[in-house]
PDB file of C-alpha atoms in Angstrom:
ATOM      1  CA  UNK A 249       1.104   7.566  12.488  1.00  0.00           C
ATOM      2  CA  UNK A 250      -1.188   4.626  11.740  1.00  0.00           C
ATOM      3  CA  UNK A 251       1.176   1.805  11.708  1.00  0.00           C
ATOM      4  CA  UNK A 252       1.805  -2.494  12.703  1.00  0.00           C
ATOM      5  CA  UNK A 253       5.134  -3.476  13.849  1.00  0.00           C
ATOM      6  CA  UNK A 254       6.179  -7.191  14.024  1.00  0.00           C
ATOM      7  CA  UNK A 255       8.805  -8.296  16.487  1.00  0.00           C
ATOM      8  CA  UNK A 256      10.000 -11.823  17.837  1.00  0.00           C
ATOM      9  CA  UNK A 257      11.528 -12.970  14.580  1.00  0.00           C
ATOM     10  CA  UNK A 258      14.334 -15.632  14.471  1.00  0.00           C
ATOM     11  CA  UNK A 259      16.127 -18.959  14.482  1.00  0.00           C
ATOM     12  CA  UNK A 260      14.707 -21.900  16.141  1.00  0.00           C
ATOM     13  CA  UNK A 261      15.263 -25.553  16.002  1.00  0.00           C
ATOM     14  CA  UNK A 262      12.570 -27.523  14.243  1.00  0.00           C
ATOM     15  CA  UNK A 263      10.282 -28.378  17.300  1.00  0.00           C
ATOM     16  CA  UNK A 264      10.764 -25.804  18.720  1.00  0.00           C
ATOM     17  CA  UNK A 265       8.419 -22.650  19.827  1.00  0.00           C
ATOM     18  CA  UNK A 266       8.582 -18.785  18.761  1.00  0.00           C
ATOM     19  CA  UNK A 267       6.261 -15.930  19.988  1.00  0.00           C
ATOM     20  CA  UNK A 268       5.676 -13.032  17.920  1.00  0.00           C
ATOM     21  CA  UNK A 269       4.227  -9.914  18.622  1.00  0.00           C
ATOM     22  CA  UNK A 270       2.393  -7.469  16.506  1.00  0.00           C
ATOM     23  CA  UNK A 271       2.220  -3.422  17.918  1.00  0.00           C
ATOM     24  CA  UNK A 272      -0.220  -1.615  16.388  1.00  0.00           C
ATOM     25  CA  UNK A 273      -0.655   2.254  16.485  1.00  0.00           C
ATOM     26  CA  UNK A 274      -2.493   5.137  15.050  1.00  0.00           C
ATOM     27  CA  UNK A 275      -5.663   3.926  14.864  1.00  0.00           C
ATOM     28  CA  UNK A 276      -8.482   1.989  17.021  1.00  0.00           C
ATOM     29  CA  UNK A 277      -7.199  -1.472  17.424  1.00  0.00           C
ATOM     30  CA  UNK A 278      -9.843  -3.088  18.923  1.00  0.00           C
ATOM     31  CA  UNK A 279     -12.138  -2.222  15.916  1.00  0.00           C
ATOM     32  CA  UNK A 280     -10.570  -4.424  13.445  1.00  0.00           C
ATOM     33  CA  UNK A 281      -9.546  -8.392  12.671  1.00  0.00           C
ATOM     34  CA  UNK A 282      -6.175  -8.918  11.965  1.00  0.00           C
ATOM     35  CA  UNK A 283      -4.557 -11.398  10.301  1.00  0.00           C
ATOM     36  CA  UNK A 284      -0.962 -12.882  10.016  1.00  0.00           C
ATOM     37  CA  UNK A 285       0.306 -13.640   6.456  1.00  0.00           C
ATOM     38  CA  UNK A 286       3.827 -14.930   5.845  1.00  0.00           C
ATOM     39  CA  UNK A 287       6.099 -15.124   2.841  1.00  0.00           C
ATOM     40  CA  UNK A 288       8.442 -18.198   2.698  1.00  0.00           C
ATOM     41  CA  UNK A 289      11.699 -17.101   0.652  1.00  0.00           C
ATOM     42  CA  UNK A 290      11.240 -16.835  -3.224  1.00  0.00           C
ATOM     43  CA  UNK A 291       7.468 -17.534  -2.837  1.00  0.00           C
ATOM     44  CA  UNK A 292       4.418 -16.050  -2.679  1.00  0.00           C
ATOM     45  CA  UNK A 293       1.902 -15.314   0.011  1.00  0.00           C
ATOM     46  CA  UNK A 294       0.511 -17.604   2.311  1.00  0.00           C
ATOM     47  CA  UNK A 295      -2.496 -16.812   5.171  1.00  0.00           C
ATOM     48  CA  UNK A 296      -2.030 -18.548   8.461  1.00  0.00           C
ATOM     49  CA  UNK A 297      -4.210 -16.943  10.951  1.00  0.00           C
ATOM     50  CA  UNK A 298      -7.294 -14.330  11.507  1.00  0.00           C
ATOM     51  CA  UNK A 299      -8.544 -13.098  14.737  1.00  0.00           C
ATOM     52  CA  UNK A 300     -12.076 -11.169  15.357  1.00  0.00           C
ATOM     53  CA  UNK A 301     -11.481  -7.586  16.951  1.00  0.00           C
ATOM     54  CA  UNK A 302     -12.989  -8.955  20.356  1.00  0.00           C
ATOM     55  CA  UNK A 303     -10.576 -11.798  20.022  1.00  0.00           C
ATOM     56  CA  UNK A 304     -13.746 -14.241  20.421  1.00  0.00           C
ATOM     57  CA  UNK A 305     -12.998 -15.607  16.872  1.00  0.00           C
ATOM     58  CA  UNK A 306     -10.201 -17.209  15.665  1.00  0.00           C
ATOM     59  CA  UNK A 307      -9.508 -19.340  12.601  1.00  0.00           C
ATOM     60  CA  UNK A 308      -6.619 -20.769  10.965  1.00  0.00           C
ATOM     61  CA  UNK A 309      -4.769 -22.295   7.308  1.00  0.00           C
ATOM     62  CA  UNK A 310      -4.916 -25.916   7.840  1.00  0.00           C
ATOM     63  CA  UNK A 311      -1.273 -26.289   7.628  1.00  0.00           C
ATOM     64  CA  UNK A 312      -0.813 -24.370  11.240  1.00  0.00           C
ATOM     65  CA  UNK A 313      -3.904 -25.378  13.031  1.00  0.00           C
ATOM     66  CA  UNK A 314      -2.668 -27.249  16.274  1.00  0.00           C
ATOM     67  CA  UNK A 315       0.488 -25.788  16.165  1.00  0.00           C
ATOM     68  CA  UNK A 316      -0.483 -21.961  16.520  1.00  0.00           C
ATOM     69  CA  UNK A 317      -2.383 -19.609  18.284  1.00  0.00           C
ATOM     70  CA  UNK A 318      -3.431 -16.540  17.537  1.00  0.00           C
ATOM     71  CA  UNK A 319      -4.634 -13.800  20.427  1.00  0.00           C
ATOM     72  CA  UNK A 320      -4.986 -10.228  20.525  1.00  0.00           C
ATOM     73  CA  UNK A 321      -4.475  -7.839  24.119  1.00  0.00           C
ATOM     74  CA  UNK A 322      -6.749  -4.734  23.308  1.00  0.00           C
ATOM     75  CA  UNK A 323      -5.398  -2.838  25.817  1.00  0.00           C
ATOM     76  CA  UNK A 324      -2.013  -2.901  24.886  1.00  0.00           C
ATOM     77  CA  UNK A 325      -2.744  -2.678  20.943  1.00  0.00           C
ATOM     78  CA  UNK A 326      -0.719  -6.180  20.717  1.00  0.00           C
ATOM     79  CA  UNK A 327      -1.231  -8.943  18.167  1.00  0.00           C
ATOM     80  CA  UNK A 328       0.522 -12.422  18.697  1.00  0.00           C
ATOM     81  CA  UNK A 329       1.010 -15.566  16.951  1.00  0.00           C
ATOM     82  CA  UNK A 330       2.268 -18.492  19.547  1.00  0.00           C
ATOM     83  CA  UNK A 331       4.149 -21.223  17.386  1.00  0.00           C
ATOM     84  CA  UNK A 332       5.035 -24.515  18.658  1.00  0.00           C
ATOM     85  CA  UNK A 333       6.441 -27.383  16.907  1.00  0.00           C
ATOM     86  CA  UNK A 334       7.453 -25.581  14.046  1.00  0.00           C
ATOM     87  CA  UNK A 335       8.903 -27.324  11.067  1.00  0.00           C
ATOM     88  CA  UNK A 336      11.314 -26.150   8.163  1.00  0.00           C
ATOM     89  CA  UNK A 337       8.636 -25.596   6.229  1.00  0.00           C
ATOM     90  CA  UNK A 338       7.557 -22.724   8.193  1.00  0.00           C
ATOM     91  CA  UNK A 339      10.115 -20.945   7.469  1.00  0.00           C
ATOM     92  CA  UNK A 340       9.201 -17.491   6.093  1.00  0.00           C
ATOM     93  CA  UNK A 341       8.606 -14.061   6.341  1.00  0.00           C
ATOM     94  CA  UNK A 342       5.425 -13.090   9.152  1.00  0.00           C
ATOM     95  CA  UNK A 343       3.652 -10.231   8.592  1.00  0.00           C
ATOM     96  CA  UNK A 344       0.574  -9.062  10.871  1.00  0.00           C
ATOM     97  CA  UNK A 345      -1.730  -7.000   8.650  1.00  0.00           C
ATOM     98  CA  UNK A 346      -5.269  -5.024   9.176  1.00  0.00           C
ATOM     99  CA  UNK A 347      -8.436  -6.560   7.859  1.00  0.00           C
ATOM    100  CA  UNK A 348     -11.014  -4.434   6.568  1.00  0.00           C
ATOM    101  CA  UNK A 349     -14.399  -4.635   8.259  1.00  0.00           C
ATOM    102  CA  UNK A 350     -16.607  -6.952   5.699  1.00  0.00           C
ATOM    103  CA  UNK A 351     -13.951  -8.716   3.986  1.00  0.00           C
ATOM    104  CA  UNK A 352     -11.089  -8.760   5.434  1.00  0.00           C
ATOM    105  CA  UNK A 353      -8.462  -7.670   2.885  1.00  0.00           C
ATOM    106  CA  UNK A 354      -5.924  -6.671   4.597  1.00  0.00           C
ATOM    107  CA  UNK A 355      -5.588  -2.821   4.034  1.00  0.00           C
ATOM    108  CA  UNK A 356      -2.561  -2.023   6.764  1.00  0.00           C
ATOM    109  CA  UNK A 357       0.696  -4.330   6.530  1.00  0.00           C
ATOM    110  CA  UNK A 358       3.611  -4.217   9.247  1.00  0.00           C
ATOM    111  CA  UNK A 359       7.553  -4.536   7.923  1.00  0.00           C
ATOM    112  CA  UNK A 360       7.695  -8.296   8.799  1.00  0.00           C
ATOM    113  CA  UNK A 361       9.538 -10.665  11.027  1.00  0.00           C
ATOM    114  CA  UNK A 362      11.779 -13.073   9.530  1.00  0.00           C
ATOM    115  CA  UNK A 363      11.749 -16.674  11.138  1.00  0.00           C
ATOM    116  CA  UNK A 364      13.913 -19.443  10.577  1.00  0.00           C
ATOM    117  CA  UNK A 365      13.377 -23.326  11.326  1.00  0.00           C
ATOM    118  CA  UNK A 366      16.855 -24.731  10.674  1.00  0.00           C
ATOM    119  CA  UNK A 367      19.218 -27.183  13.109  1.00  0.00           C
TER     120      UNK A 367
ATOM    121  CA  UNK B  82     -11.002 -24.285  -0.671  1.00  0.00           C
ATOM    122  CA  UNK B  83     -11.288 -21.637  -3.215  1.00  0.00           C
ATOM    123  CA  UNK B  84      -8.153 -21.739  -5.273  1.00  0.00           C
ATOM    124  CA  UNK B  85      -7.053 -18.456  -7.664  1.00  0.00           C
ATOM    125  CA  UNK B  86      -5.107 -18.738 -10.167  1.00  0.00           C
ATOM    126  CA  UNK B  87      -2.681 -15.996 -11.320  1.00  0.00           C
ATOM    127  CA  UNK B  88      -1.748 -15.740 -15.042  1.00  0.00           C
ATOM    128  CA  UNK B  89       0.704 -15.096 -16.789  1.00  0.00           C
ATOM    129  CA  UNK B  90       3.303 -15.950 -14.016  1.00  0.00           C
ATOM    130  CA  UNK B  91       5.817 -13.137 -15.456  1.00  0.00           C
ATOM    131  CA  UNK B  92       5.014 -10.314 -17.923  1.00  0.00           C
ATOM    132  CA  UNK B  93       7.685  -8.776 -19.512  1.00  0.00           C
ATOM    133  CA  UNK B  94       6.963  -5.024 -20.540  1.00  0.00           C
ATOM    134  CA  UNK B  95       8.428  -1.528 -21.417  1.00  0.00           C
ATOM    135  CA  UNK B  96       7.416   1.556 -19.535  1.00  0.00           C
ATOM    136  CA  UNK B  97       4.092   3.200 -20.990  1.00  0.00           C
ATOM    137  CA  UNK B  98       3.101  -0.116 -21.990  1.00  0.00           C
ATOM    138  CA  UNK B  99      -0.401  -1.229 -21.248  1.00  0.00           C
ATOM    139  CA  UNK B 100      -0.509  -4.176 -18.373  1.00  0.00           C
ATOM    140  CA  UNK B 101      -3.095  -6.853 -17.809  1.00  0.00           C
ATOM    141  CA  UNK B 102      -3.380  -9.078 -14.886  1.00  0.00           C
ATOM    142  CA  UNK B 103      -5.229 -12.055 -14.772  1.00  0.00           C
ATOM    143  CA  UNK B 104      -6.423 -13.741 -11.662  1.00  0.00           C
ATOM    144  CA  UNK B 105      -9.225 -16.744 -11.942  1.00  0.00           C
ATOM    145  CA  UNK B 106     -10.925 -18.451  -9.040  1.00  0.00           C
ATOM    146  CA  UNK B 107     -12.203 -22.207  -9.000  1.00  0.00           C
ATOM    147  CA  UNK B 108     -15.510 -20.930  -7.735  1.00  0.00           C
ATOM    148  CA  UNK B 109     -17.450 -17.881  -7.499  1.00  0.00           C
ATOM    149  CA  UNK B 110     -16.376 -15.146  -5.094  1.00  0.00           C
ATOM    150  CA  UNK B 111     -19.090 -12.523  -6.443  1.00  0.00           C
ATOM    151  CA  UNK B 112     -17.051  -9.470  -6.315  1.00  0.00           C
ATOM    152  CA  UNK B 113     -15.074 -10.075  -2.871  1.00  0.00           C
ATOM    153  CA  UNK B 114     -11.728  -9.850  -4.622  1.00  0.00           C
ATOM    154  CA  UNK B 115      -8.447  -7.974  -3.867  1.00  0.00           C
ATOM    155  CA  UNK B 116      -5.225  -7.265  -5.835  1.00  0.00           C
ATOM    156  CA  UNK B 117      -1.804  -5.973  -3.956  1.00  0.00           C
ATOM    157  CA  UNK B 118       1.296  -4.820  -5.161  1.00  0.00           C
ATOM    158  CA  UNK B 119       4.733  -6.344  -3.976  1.00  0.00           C
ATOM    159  CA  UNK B 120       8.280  -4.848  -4.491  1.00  0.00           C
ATOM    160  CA  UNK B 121      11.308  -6.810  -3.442  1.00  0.00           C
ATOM    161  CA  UNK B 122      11.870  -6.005   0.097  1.00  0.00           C
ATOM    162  CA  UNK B 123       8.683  -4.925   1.075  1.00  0.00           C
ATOM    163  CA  UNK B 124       5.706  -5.544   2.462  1.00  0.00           C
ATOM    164  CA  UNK B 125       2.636  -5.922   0.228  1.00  0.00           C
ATOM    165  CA  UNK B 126      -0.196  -2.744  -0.627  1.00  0.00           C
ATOM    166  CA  UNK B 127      -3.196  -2.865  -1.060  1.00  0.00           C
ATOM    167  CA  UNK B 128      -4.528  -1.714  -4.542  1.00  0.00           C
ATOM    168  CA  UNK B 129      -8.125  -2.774  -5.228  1.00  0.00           C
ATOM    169  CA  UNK B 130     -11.026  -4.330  -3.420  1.00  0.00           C
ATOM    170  CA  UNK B 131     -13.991  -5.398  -3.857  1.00  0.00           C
ATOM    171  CA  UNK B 132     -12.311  -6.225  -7.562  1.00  0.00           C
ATOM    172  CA  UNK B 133     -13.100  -2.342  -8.986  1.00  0.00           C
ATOM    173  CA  UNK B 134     -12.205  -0.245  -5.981  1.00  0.00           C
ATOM    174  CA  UNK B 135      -9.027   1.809  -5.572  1.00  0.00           C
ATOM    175  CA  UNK B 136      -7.584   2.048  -2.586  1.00  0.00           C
ATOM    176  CA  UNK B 137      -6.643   5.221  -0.810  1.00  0.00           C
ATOM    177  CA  UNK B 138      -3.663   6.770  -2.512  1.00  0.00           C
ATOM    178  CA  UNK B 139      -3.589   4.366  -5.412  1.00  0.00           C
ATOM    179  CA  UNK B 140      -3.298   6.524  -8.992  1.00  0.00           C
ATOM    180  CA  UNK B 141      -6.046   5.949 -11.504  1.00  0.00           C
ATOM    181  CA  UNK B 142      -3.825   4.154 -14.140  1.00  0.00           C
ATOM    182  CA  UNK B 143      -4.202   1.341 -11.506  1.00  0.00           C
ATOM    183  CA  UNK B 144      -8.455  -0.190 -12.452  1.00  0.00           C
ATOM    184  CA  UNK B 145      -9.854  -4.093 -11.298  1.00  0.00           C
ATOM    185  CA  UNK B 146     -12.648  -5.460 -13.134  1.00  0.00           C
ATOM    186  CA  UNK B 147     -14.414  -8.538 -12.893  1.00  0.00           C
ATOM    187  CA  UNK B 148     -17.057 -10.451 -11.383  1.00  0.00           C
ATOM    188  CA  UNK B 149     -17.685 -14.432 -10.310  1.00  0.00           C
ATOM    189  CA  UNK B 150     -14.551 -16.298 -11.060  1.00  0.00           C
ATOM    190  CA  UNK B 151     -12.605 -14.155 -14.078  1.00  0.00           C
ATOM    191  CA  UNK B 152     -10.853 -10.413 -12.633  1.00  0.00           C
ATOM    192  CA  UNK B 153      -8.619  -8.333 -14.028  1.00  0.00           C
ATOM    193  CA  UNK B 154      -6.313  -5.654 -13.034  1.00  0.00           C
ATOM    194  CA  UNK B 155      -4.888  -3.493 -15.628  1.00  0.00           C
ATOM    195  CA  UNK B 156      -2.035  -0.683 -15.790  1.00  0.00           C
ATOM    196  CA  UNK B 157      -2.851   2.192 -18.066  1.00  0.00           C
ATOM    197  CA  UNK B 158       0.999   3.082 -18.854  1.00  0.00           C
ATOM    198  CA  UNK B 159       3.244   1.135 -16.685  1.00  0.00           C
ATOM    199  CA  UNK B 160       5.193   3.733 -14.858  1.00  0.00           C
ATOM    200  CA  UNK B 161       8.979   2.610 -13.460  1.00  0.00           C
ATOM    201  CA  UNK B 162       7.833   2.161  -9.928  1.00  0.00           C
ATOM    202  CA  UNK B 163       5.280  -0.719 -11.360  1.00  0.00           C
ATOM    203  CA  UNK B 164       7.509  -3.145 -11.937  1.00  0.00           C
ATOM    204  CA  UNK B 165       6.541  -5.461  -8.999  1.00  0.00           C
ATOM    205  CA  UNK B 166       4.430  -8.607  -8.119  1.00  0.00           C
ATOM    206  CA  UNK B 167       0.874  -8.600  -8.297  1.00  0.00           C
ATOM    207  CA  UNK B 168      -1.046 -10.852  -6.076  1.00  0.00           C
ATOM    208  CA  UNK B 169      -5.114 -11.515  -6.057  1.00  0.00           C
ATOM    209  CA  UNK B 170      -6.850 -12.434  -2.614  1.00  0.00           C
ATOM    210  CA  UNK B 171      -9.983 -13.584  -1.887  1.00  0.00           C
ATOM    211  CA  UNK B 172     -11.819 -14.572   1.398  1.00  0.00           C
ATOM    212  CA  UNK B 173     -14.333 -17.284   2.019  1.00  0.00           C
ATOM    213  CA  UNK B 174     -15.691 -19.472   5.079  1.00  0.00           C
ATOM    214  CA  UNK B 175     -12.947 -17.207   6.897  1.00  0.00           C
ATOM    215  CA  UNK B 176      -9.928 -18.004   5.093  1.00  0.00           C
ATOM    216  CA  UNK B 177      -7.634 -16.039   3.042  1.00  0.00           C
ATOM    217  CA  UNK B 178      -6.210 -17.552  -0.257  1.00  0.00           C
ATOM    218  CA  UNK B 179      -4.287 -15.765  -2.097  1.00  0.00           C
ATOM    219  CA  UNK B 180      -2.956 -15.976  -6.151  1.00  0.00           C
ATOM    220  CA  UNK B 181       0.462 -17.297  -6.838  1.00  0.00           C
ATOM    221  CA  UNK B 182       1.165 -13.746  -8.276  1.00  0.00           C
ATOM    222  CA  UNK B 183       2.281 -12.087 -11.616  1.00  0.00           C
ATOM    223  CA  UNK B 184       5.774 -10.621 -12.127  1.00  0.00           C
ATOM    224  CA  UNK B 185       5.933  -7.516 -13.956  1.00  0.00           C
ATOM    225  CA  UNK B 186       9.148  -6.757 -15.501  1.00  0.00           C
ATOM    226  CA  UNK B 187      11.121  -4.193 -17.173  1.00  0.00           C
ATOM    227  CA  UNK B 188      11.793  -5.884 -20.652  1.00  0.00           C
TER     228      UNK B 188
END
């Protein structure tokens, strides 16, 4: 079954770091960008990060750059998004999603991971 | 930064109703536009891209048009599962943006 699945969700203490993980199965991972969208509660979507199916090419939303990384192990069909110094405002819903070759729209979304800046 | 702008922010509608979806961006995108649908709970889908194409598995009542910086997306006959959240995306000098969305309700 051609599917993403988020992980690494949770609370955290403004400053602090989080790790999530993407899994992706079903289909050739190492053909396609991904991206990470999130969702903060109530409000709409937001991009934060895309990576290049090599993983040569990253970019990033300016409100993240600095403060995240984005990397991608091809071998183990794993997506992550390294967040440091995160702030209430980044408080949302992350979802890891499939980019279509030219334009990227993202064609394959995982469930989500919820995380949570609050003291 | 390309901005789109989503409108109306909530459409209230029976089923079988017609629905149209407006989405405007501040500059041109030519025809590199997407719409998605959202229900509560879930993650978004993928309807159109390339602002006329349906997706795989989307119905035909579902149809994008538009070119430069006006699209559309419009429902035939609103069925009860289309009552959702619409968003437009759009990607240039390799970033996302994406529409503050349209609410479609059951009125």
């Amino acid at each position: 079954e051609v599917q993403l699945l988020e992980s690494g969700g949770g609370l955290v203490q403004p400053g602090g770091s989080l790790r999530l993980s993407c899994a992706a199965s079903g289909f050739t991972f190492s053909s396609y960008a991904m991206n990470w969208v999130r969702q903060a509660p109530g409000k709409g979507l937001e991009w934060v990060s895309s990576i290049s199916g090599s993983g040569l090419s990253t970019y990033y939303a300016d409100s993240v750059k600095g403060r995240f990384t984005i990397s991608r192990d091809n071998s183990k069909n794993t997506l992550s998004l390294q967040m440091n110094s995160l702030r209430a405002e980044d408080t949302a819903v992350y979802y890891c999603a499939r980019a279509t070759s030219l334009h990227w729209y993202c064609d394959l979304w995982g469930r989500g991971t919820l995380v949570t800046v609050s003291s | 930064e390309i901005v789109l702008t989503q409108s109306p922010a909530t459409l209230s509608l029976s089923p079988g109703e017609r629905a149209t979806l407006s989405c405007r961006a501040s500059q041109s995108v030519s025809s590199y536009l997407a719409w998605y649908q959202q229900k509560p709970g879930q993650a978004p889908r993928l309807l159109i891209y390339d602002a006329s194409n349906r997706a795989t598995g989307i119905p035909p009542r579902f149809s994008g048009s538009g070119s430069g910086t006006d699209f559309t997306l419009t429902i035939s006959s609103l069925e009860p599962e289309d009552f959702a959240v619409y968003y437009c995306q759009q990607r240039s000098n390799w970033r996302l943006t994406f529409g503050g969305g349209t609410k479609v309700e059951i009125k």
